[in-house]
GROMACS .gro file of N, CA and C in nm:
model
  351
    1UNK      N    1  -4.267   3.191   6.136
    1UNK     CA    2  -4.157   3.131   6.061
    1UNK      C    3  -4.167   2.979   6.076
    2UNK      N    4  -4.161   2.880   5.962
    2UNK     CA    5  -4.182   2.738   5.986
    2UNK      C    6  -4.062   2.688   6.018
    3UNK      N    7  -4.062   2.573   6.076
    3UNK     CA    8  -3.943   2.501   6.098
    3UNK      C    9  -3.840   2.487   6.028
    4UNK      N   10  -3.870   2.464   5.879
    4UNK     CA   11  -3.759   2.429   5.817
    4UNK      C   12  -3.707   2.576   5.805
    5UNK      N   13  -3.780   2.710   5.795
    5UNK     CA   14  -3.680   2.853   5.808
    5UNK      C   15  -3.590   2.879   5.916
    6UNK      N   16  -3.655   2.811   6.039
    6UNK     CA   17  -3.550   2.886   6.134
    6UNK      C   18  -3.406   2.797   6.109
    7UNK      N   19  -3.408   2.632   6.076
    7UNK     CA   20  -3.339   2.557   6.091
    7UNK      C   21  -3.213   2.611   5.933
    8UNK      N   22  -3.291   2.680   5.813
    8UNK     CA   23  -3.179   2.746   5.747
    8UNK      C   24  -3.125   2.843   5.816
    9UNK      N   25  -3.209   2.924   5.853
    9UNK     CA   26  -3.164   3.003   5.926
    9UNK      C   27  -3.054   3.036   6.012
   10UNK      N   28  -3.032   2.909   6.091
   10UNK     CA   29  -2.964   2.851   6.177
   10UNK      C   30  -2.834   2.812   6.122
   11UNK      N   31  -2.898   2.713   5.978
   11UNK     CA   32  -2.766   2.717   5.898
   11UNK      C   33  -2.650   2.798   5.843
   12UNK      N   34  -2.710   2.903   5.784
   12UNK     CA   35  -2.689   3.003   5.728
   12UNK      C   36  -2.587   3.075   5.852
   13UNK      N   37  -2.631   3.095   5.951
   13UNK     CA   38  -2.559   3.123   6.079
   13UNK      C   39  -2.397   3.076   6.085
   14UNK      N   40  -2.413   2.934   6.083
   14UNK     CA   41  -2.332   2.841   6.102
   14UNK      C   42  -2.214   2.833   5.983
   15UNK      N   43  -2.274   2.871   5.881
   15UNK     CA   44  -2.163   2.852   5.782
   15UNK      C   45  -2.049   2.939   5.717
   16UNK      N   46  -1.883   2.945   5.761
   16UNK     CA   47  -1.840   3.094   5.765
   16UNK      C   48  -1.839   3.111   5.633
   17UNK      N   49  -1.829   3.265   5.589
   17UNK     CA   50  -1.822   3.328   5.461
   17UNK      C   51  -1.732   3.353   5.363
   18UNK      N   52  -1.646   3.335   5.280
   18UNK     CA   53  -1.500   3.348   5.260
   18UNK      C   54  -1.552   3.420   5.091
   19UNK      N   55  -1.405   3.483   5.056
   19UNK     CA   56  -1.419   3.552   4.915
   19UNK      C   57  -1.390   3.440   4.813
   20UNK      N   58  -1.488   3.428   4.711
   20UNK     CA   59  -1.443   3.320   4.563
   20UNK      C   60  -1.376   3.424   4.448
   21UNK      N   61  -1.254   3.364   4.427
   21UNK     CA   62  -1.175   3.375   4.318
   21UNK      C   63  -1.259   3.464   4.212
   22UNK      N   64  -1.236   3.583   4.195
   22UNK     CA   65  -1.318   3.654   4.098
   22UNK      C   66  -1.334   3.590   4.000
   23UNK      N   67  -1.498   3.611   3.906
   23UNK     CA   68  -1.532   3.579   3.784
   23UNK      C   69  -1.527   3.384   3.793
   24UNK      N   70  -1.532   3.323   3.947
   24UNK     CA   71  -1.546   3.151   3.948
   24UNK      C   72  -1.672   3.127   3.928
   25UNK      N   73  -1.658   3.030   3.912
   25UNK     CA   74  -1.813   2.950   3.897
   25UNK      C   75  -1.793   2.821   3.933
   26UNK      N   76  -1.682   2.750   3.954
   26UNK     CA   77  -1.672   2.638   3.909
   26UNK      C   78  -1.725   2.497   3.958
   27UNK      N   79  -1.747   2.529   4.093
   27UNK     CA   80  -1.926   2.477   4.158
   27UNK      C   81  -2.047   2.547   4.151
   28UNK      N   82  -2.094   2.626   4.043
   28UNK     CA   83  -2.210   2.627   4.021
   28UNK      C   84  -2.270   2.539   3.924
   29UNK      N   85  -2.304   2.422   3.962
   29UNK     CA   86  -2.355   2.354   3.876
   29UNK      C   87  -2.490   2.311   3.924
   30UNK      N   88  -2.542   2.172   3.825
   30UNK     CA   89  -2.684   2.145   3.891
   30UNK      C   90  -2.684   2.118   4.019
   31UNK      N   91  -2.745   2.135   4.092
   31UNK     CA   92  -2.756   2.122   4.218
   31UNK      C   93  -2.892   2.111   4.309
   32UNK      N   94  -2.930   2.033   4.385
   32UNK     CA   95  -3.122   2.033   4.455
   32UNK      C   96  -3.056   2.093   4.579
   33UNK      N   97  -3.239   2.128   4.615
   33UNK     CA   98  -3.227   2.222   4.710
   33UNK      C   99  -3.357   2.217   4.808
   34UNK      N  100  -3.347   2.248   4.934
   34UNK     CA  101  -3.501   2.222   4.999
   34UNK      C  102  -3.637   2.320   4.919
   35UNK      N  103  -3.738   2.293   4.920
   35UNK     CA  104  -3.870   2.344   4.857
   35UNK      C  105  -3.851   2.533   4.930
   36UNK      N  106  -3.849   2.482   5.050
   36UNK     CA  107  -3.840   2.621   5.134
   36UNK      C  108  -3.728   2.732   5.072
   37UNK      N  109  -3.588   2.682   5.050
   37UNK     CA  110  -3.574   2.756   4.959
   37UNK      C  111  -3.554   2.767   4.810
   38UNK      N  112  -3.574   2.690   4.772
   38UNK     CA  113  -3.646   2.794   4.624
   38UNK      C  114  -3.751   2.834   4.611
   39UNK      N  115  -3.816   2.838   4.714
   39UNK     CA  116  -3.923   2.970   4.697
   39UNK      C  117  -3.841   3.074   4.725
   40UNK      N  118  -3.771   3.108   4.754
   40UNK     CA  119  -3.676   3.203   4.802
   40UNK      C  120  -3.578   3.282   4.635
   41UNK      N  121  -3.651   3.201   4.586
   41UNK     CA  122  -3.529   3.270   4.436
   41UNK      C  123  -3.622   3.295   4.325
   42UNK      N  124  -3.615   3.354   4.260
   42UNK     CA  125  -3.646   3.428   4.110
   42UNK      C  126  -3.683   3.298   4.048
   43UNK      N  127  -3.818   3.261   3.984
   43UNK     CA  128  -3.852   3.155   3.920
   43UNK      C  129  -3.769   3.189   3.769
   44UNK      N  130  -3.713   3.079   3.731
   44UNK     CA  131  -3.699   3.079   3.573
   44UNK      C  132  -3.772   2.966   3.497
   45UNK      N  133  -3.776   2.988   3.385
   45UNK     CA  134  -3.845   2.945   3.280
   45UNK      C  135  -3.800   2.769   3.312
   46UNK      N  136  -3.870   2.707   3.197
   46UNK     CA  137  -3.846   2.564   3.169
   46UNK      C  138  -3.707   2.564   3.078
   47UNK      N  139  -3.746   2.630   2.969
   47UNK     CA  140  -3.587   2.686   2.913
   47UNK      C  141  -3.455   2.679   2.956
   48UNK      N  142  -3.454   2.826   3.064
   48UNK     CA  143  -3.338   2.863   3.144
   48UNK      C  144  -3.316   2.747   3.210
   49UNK      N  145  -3.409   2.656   3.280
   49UNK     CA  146  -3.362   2.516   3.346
   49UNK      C  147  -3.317   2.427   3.241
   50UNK      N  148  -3.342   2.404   3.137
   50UNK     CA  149  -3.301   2.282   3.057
   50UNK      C  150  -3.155   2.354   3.000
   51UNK      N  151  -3.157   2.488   2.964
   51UNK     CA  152  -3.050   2.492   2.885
   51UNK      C  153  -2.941   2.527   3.061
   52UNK      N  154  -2.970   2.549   3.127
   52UNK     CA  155  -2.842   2.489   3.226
   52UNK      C  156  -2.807   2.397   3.303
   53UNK      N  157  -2.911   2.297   3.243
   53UNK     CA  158  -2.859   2.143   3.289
   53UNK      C  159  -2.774   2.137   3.203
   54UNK      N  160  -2.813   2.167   3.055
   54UNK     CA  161  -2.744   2.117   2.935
   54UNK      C  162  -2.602   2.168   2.924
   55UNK      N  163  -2.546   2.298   3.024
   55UNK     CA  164  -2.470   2.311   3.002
   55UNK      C  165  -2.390   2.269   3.180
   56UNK      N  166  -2.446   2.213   3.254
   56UNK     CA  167  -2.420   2.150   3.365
   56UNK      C  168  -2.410   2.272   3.427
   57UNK      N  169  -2.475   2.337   3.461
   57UNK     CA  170  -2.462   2.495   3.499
   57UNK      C  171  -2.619   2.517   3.621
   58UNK      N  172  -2.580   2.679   3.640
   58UNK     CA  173  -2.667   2.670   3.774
   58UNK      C  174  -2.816   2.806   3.666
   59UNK      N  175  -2.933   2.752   3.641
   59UNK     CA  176  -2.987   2.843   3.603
   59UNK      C  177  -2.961   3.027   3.658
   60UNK      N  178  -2.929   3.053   3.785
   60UNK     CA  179  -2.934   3.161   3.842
   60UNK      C  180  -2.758   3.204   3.837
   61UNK      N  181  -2.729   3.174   3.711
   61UNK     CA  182  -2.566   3.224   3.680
   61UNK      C  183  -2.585   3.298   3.579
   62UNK      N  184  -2.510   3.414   3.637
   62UNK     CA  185  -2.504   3.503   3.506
   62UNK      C  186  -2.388   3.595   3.452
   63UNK      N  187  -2.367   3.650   3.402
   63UNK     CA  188  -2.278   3.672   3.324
   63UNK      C  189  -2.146   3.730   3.414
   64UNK      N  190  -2.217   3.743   3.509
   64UNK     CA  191  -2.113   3.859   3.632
   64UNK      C  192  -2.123   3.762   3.727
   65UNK      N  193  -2.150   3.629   3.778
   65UNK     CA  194  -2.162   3.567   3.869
   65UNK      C  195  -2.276   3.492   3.927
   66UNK      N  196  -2.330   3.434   4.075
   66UNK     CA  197  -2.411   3.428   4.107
   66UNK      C  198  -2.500   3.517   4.097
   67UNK      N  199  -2.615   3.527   4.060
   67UNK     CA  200  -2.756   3.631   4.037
   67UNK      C  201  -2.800   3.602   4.165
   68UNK      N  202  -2.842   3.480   4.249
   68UNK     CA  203  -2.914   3.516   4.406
   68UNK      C  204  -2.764   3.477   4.543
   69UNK      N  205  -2.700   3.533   4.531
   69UNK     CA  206  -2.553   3.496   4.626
   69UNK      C  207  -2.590   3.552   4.753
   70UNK      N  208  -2.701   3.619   4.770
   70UNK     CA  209  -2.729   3.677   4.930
   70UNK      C  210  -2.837   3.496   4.968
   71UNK      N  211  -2.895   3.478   4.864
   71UNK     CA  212  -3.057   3.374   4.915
   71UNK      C  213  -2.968   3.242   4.827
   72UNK      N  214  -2.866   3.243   4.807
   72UNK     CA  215  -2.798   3.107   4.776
   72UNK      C  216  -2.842   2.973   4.813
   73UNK      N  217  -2.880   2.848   4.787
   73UNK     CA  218  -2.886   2.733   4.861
   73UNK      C  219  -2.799   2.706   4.957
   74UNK      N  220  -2.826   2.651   5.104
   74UNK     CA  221  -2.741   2.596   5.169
   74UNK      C  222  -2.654   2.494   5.117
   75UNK      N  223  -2.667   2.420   5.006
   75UNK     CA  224  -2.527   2.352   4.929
   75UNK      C  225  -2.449   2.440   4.880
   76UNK      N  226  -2.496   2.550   4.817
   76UNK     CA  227  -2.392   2.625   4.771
   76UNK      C  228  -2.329   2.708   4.834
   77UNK      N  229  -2.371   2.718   4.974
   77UNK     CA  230  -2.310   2.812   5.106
   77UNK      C  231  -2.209   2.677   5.153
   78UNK      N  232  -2.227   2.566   5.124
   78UNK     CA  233  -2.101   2.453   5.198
   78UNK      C  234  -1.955   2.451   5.092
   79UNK      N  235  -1.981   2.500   4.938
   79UNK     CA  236  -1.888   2.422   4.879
   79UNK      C  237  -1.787   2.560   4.931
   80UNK      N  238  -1.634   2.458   4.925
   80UNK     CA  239  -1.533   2.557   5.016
   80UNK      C  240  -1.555   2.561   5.123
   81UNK      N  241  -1.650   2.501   5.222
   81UNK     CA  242  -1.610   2.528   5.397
   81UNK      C  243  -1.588   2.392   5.488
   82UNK      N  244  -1.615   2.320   5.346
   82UNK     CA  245  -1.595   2.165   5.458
   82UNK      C  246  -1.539   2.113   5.332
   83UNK      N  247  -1.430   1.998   5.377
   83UNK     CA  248  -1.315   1.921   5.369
   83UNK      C  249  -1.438   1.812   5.235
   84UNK      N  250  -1.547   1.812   5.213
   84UNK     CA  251  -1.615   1.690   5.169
   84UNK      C  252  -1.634   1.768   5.022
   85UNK      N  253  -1.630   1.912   4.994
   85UNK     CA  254  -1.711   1.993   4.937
   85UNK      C  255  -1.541   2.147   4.898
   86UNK      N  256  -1.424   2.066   4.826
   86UNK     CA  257  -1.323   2.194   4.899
   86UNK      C  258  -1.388   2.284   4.736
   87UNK      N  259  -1.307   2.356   4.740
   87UNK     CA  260  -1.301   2.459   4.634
   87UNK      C  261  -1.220   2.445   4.541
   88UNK      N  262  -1.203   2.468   4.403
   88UNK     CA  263  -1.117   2.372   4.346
   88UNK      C  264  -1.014   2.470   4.298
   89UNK      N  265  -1.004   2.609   4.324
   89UNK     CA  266  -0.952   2.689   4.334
   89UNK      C  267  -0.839   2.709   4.455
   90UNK      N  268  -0.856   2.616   4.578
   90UNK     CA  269  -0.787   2.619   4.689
   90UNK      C  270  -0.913   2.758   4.774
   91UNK      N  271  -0.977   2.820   4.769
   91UNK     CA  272  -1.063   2.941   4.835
   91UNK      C  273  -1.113   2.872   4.987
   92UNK      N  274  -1.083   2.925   5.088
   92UNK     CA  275  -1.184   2.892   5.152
   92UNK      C  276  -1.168   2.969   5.302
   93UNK      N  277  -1.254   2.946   5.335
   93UNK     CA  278  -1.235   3.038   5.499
   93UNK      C  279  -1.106   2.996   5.603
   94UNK      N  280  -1.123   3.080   5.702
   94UNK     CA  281  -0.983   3.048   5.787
   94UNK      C  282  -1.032   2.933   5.877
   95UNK      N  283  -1.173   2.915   5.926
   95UNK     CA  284  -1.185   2.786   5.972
   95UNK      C  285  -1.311   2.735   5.895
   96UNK      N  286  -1.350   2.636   5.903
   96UNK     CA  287  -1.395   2.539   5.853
   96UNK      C  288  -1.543   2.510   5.887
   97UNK      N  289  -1.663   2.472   5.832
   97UNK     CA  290  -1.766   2.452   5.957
   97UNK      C  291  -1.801   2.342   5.957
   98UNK      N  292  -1.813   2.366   6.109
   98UNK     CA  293  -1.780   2.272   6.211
   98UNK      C  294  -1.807   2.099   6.182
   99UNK      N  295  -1.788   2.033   6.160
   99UNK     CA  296  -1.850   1.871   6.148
   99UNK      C  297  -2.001   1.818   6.185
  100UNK      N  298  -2.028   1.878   6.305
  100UNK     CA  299  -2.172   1.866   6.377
  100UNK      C  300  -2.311   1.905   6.308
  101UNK      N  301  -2.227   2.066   6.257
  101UNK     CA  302  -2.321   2.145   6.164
  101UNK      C  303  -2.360   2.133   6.051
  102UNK      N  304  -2.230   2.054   5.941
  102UNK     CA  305  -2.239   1.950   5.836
  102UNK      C  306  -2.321   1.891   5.844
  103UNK      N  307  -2.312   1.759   5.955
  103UNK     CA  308  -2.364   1.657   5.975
  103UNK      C  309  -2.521   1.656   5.972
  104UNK      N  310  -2.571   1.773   6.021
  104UNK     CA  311  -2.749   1.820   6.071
  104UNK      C  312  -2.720   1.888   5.930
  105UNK      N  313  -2.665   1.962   5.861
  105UNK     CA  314  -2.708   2.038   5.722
  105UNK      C  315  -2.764   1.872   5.665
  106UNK      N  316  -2.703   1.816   5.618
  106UNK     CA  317  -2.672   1.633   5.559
  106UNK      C  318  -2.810   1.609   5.621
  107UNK      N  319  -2.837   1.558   5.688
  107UNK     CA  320  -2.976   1.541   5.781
  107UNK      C  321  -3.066   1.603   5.756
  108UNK      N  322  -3.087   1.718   5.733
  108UNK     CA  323  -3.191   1.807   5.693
  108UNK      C  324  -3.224   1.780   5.550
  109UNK      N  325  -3.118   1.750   5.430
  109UNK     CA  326  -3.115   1.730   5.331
  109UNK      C  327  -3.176   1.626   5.277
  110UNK      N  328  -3.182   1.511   5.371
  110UNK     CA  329  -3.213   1.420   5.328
  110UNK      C  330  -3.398   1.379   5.415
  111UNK      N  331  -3.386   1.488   5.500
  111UNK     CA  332  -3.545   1.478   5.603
  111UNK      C  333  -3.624   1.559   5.486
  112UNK      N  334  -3.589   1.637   5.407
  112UNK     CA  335  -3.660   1.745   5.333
  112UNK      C  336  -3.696   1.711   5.181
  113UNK      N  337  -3.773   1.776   5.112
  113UNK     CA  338  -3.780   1.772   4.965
  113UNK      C  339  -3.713   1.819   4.906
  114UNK      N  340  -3.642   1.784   4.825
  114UNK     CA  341  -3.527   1.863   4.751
  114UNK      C  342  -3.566   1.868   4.599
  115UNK      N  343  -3.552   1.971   4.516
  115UNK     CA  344  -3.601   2.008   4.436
  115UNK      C  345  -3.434   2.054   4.372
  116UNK      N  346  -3.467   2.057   4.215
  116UNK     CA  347  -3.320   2.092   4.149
  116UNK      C  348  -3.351   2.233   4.111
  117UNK      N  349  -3.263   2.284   4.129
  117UNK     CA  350  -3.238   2.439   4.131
  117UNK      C  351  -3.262   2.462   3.972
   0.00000   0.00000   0.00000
C-alpha cells in the first residue's frame, strides 16, 4: 500500500459519517481530488466531464445520487463535518472532525496532485 493510501486511509478513518437529506446534491459540484484517488472511481468520458462542469455538477452524479459514495473523494467526505465546509441543508454529524485532522487532510491536499473529478 503507498503512502498516500494509508494516509486516505487514515483519513477516511477520521472523518465521522452522518445521513444527507434525501435526493441532496447540493455540494456535489466540481471538485479536485488526489491522483490516488481517482484511480479509485469509474473513468468517464471527456463528455460526461465537460457536460458536468457545464452544469457545475459532479460527473459521478446520477439520477439517484452519488454513483461512487462508498470510494467518494476525501473533499466530499469533509463537506458537513467541519465548520469551513457546513451543509447547506443544516446535515451533519453529532461531532465534528476534529481540527488537527482537517488541518493534515488541507496539507495533504496541497502536498499532492490534484486532479478534477
Amino acid at each position: 500500500m503507498s503512502p498516500d493510501s494509508q494516509k486516505i486511509r487514515f483519513f477516511r478513518s477520521r472523518i465521522p459519517a452522518f445521513a444527507c437529506k434525501p435526493g441532496c446534491h447540493d455540494c456535489c459540484g466540481p471538485v479536485t481530488t488526489s491522483s490516488e484517488e481517482m484511480a479509485r472511481l469509474p473513468v468517464k468520458t471527456a463528455a460526461e466531464h465537460a457536460q458536468a462542469l457545464d452544469d457545475l455538477s459532479c460527473p459521478h452524479l446520477g439520477p439517484h445520487g452519488c454513483e461512487v459514495y462508498g470510494e467518494r473523494p476525501l473533499i466530499c467526505r469533509l463537506f458537513g463535518t467541519t465548520p469551513a465546509l457546513p451543509c447547506p441543508n443544516g446535515c451533519g454529524p453529532e461531532e465534528m472532525t476534529e481540527p488537527d485532522v482537517v488541518a493534515q487532510i488541507h496539507r495533504f491536499f496541497r502536498e499532492t496532485r490534484q486532479v478534477l473529478v
